Amino acid sequence: MSISFCTNCGAKLNPGAKFCNNCGTSVAIITNTTVTPEPAQSQQPQGSFAYKYIMPASYKKGLISQKACTLIFSDDSIFTVMVDNKMMQQHVAAVKESVKGEKLLKRTAAVMKAGYTFSDRYWEMTPNQILSENQNNFSIRNNTVEKIKFTRSTVGYSYDDTTTNVPPSILIKCPGSKFNYILNSGFDSKTLVSVLRSLFPGQYKGPKK
């Protein structure tokens, strides 16, 4: 199971990392613990601003550059909200404090879900508040999307019979631009597919359910 953020300091973890680059905490301790995170929140709470689905992801720019973000799908726009490391660290610290004294499994599960619980805050924020939170945040108008493709995780095979897990992804194509996202584990794929098919009936490519 992949972990997006360090359970000690909240810093973003590189794929396959065994130690946190920021504080040096071993990732192996958590990786070997079997915990199944709950799916991302899939229903729209009262008071939210026509948001249909909110999920943590990584915005992929170029061949190797990735930036942790939150993807927000609404009735008229797709928002890419960059993760502020300081805010994430504060959130992880608050989560750890809230489960202090609980058993290891529960503490681990709470921290592993921190990316999703951090993203929940956007349900109650206006689009303007979301976009102004970080100068690198941006939105894509739904009516400018020519194609949106969701690909579930796959397993690739090399010439020496070794396997590579390819994470789930979303590709958004607009006139003159493409936007690539790597999706974090734990999201509800059925709900995501339903939302994408509803918002983009003629542009969606991918699984039917």
Short mmCIF file of C-alpha atoms in Angstrom, two decimals:
data_model
loop_
_atom_site.label_atom_id
_atom_site.label_comp_id
_atom_site.label_asym_id
_atom_site.label_seq_id
_atom_site.Cartn_x
_atom_site.Cartn_y
_atom_site.Cartn_z
CA MET A 1 0.00 0.00 0.00
CA SER A 2 1.40 3.42 -0.94
CA ILE A 3 1.80 6.20 1.60
CA SER A 4 1.72 9.82 0.42
CA PHE A 5 2.91 11.62 3.53
CA CYS A 6 5.33 10.94 6.36
CA THR A 7 3.53 9.83 9.53
CA ASN A 8 6.02 11.76 11.69
CA CYS A 9 6.39 15.18 10.06
CA GLY A 10 3.78 15.20 7.26
CA ALA A 11 6.28 15.74 4.41
CA LYS A 12 5.53 14.31 0.96
CA LEU A 13 7.08 10.88 0.39
CA ASN A 14 8.69 9.86 -2.89
CA PRO A 15 7.33 6.67 -4.51
CA GLY A 16 9.13 3.62 -3.08
CA ALA A 17 10.90 5.66 -0.39
CA LYS A 18 12.08 3.73 2.68
CA PHE A 19 12.87 6.83 4.70
CA CYS A 20 11.41 10.34 4.85
CA ASN A 21 13.72 12.83 3.11
CA ASN A 22 12.70 15.50 5.60
CA CYS A 23 13.01 13.85 9.03
CA GLY A 24 14.49 10.40 8.31
CA THR A 25 11.60 8.40 9.77
CA SER A 26 11.47 4.83 8.44
CA VAL A 27 8.55 4.18 6.10
CA ALA A 28 8.95 0.40 6.36
CA ILE A 29 7.35 0.34 9.81
CA ILE A 30 4.10 1.60 8.35
CA THR A 31 4.33 -0.14 4.99
CA ASN A 32 4.37 -3.56 6.65
CA THR A 33 1.21 -2.81 8.64
CA THR A 34 -1.96 -3.97 6.91
CA VAL A 35 -4.44 -1.12 7.03
CA THR A 36 -7.29 -0.47 4.62
CA PRO A 37 -8.14 3.22 4.41
CA GLU A 38 -11.76 4.20 4.01
CA PRO A 39 -12.79 5.44 0.54
CA ALA A 40 -12.76 9.15 -0.07
CA GLN A 41 -15.90 11.08 0.78
CA SER A 42 -18.26 10.56 -2.14
CA GLN A 43 -21.40 12.43 -1.13
CA GLN A 44 -21.87 16.16 -1.28
CA PRO A 45 -22.47 17.60 2.22
CA GLN A 46 -24.95 20.40 2.81
CA GLY A 47 -23.47 23.82 2.27
CA SER A 48 -20.90 22.76 -0.33
CA PHE A 49 -20.62 24.68 -3.57
CA ALA A 50 -21.81 22.21 -6.23
CA TYR A 51 -18.74 20.05 -5.66
CA LYS A 52 -19.31 16.48 -6.83
CA TYR A 53 -16.10 14.72 -5.79
CA ILE A 54 -12.94 15.69 -3.92
CA MET A 55 -9.83 13.52 -3.83
CA PRO A 56 -6.07 13.76 -3.17
CA ALA A 57 -3.79 13.21 -6.16
CA SER A 58 -0.47 14.29 -7.69
CA TYR A 59 -0.30 16.77 -10.54
CA LYS A 60 2.22 15.46 -13.06
CA LYS A 61 4.01 18.11 -15.09
CA GLY A 62 6.56 16.79 -17.58
CA LEU A 63 8.18 13.38 -17.31
CA ILE A 64 9.23 13.34 -13.66
CA SER A 65 7.83 16.40 -11.90
CA GLN A 66 4.94 15.63 -9.53
CA LYS A 67 3.24 17.87 -7.00
CA ALA A 68 0.80 16.68 -4.35
CA CYS A 69 -2.61 18.24 -4.89
CA THR A 70 -6.34 17.90 -4.33
CA LEU A 71 -8.64 17.39 -7.32
CA ILE A 72 -12.10 18.92 -7.02
CA PHE A 73 -14.82 18.18 -9.56
CA SER A 74 -17.77 20.57 -9.61
CA ASP A 75 -20.74 21.27 -11.88
CA ASP A 76 -18.79 23.78 -13.96
CA SER A 77 -15.06 23.40 -13.21
CA ILE A 78 -12.22 21.10 -12.19
CA PHE A 79 -9.98 22.60 -9.51
CA THR A 80 -6.34 21.65 -8.96
CA VAL A 81 -5.37 22.67 -5.43
CA MET A 82 -1.70 22.33 -4.54
CA VAL A 83 -0.87 20.88 -1.13
CA ASP A 84 0.84 23.30 1.21
CA ASN A 85 3.43 21.24 3.11
CA LYS A 86 3.21 23.38 6.24
CA MET A 87 -0.59 23.09 6.38
CA MET A 88 -0.36 19.34 5.77
CA GLN A 89 2.20 18.93 8.55
CA GLN A 90 -0.09 20.83 10.92
CA HIS A 91 -3.01 18.63 9.89
CA VAL A 92 -1.02 15.41 10.39
CA ALA A 93 0.10 16.67 13.81
CA ALA A 94 -3.53 17.39 14.73
CA VAL A 95 -4.61 13.94 13.54
CA LYS A 96 -1.85 12.25 15.56
CA GLU A 97 -2.87 14.21 18.63
CA SER A 98 -6.53 13.26 18.17
CA VAL A 99 -5.73 9.52 18.24
CA LYS A 100 -3.05 9.72 20.91
CA GLY A 101 -3.47 6.79 23.29
CA GLU A 102 -5.24 4.62 20.72
CA LYS A 103 -3.85 1.30 19.51
CA LEU A 104 -1.10 1.33 16.85
CA LEU A 105 -3.41 0.08 14.09
CA LYS A 106 -5.92 2.87 14.66
CA ARG A 107 -3.20 5.53 14.89
CA THR A 108 -1.62 4.27 11.67
CA ALA A 109 -4.95 4.20 9.83
CA ALA A 110 -5.78 7.76 10.91
CA VAL A 111 -2.46 9.12 9.66
CA MET A 112 -2.67 7.19 6.38
CA LYS A 113 -6.07 8.80 5.74
CA ALA A 114 -4.71 12.27 6.51
CA GLY A 115 -4.59 13.19 2.81
CA TYR A 116 -8.32 12.56 2.51
CA THR A 117 -9.32 14.21 5.77
CA PHE A 118 -7.17 17.22 4.82
CA SER A 119 -9.06 17.50 1.52
CA ASP A 120 -12.44 17.45 3.29
CA ARG A 121 -11.97 21.09 4.28
CA TYR A 122 -12.63 22.18 0.69
CA TRP A 123 -16.27 21.06 0.81
CA GLU A 124 -17.11 24.20 2.78
CA MET A 125 -14.87 26.67 0.90
CA THR A 126 -15.98 28.86 -2.00
CA PRO A 127 -14.24 28.50 -5.38
CA ASN A 128 -12.59 31.90 -4.86
CA GLN A 129 -11.26 30.86 -1.45
CA ILE A 130 -9.88 27.64 -2.92
CA LEU A 131 -8.12 29.37 -5.81
CA SER A 132 -6.67 32.13 -3.63
CA GLU A 133 -5.21 29.70 -1.07
CA ASN A 134 -2.13 29.10 -3.24
CA GLN A 135 -0.88 31.08 -6.22
CA ASN A 136 -0.32 27.82 -8.12
CA ASN A 137 -3.93 26.64 -7.79
CA PHE A 138 -5.94 26.68 -11.00
CA SER A 139 -9.26 25.62 -12.48
CA ILE A 140 -10.37 24.13 -15.79
CA ARG A 141 -13.82 24.99 -17.07
CA ASN A 142 -15.81 21.84 -17.81
CA ASN A 143 -17.01 23.20 -21.14
CA THR A 144 -13.40 23.46 -22.37
CA VAL A 145 -12.63 19.76 -21.77
CA GLU A 146 -12.28 17.86 -25.05
CA LYS A 147 -11.39 14.54 -23.43
CA ILE A 148 -11.09 13.19 -19.89
CA LYS A 149 -9.69 9.69 -19.42
CA PHE A 150 -9.63 7.67 -16.22
CA THR A 151 -7.31 4.65 -16.14
CA ARG A 152 -7.39 2.16 -13.28
CA SER A 153 -4.16 0.79 -11.84
CA THR A 154 -2.47 -1.87 -13.94
CA VAL A 155 0.45 -4.27 -13.67
CA GLY A 156 3.22 -4.03 -16.26
CA TYR A 157 5.65 -6.81 -17.17
CA SER A 158 9.26 -6.37 -18.26
CA TYR A 159 11.52 -8.63 -20.32
CA ASP A 160 12.89 -10.33 -17.19
CA ASP A 161 9.38 -11.16 -15.90
CA THR A 162 9.49 -8.54 -13.15
CA THR A 163 6.28 -6.61 -12.55
CA THR A 164 5.63 -2.92 -12.10
CA ASN A 165 2.48 -1.46 -10.61
CA VAL A 166 1.17 1.46 -12.65
CA PRO A 167 -0.99 3.71 -10.45
CA PRO A 168 -4.45 4.93 -11.50
CA SER A 169 -4.48 8.18 -13.41
CA ILE A 170 -6.61 10.88 -15.01
CA LEU A 171 -5.77 12.68 -18.25
CA ILE A 172 -7.60 15.89 -19.12
CA LYS A 173 -7.25 17.29 -22.63
CA CYS A 174 -8.26 20.85 -23.49
CA PRO A 175 -7.52 22.93 -26.59
CA GLY A 176 -3.72 23.28 -26.65
CA SER A 177 -3.19 21.76 -23.19
CA LYS A 178 -3.02 18.42 -21.38
CA PHE A 179 -3.21 17.84 -17.64
CA ASN A 180 -2.01 14.58 -16.07
CA TYR A 181 -2.79 13.34 -12.57
CA ILE A 182 -1.65 10.31 -10.59
CA LEU A 183 -4.36 9.23 -8.14
CA ASN A 184 -3.69 8.23 -4.54
CA SER A 185 -4.89 4.87 -3.26
CA GLY A 186 -8.09 4.55 -1.28
CA PHE A 187 -10.51 6.48 -3.50
CA ASP A 188 -13.93 5.14 -4.52
CA SER A 189 -13.46 4.32 -8.21
CA LYS A 190 -17.15 3.56 -8.81
CA THR A 191 -18.20 6.96 -7.52
CA LEU A 192 -15.44 8.68 -9.48
CA VAL A 193 -16.54 6.98 -12.71
CA SER A 194 -20.16 7.93 -12.04
CA VAL A 195 -19.21 11.58 -11.46
CA LEU A 196 -17.01 11.77 -14.56
CA ARG A 197 -19.64 10.18 -16.79
CA SER A 198 -22.26 12.57 -15.43
CA LEU A 199 -20.17 15.73 -15.85
CA PHE A 200 -18.57 14.75 -19.17
CA PRO A 201 -21.03 12.47 -21.02
CA GLY A 202 -19.43 13.02 -24.41
CA GLN A 203 -15.82 13.52 -23.36
CA TYR A 204 -15.28 10.74 -20.83
CA LYS A 205 -13.11 7.76 -21.79
CA GLY A 206 -12.54 4.85 -19.45
CA PRO A 207 -14.35 2.19 -17.42
CA LYS A 208 -18.15 2.28 -17.49
CA LYS A 209 -18.47 1.49 -13.79
#
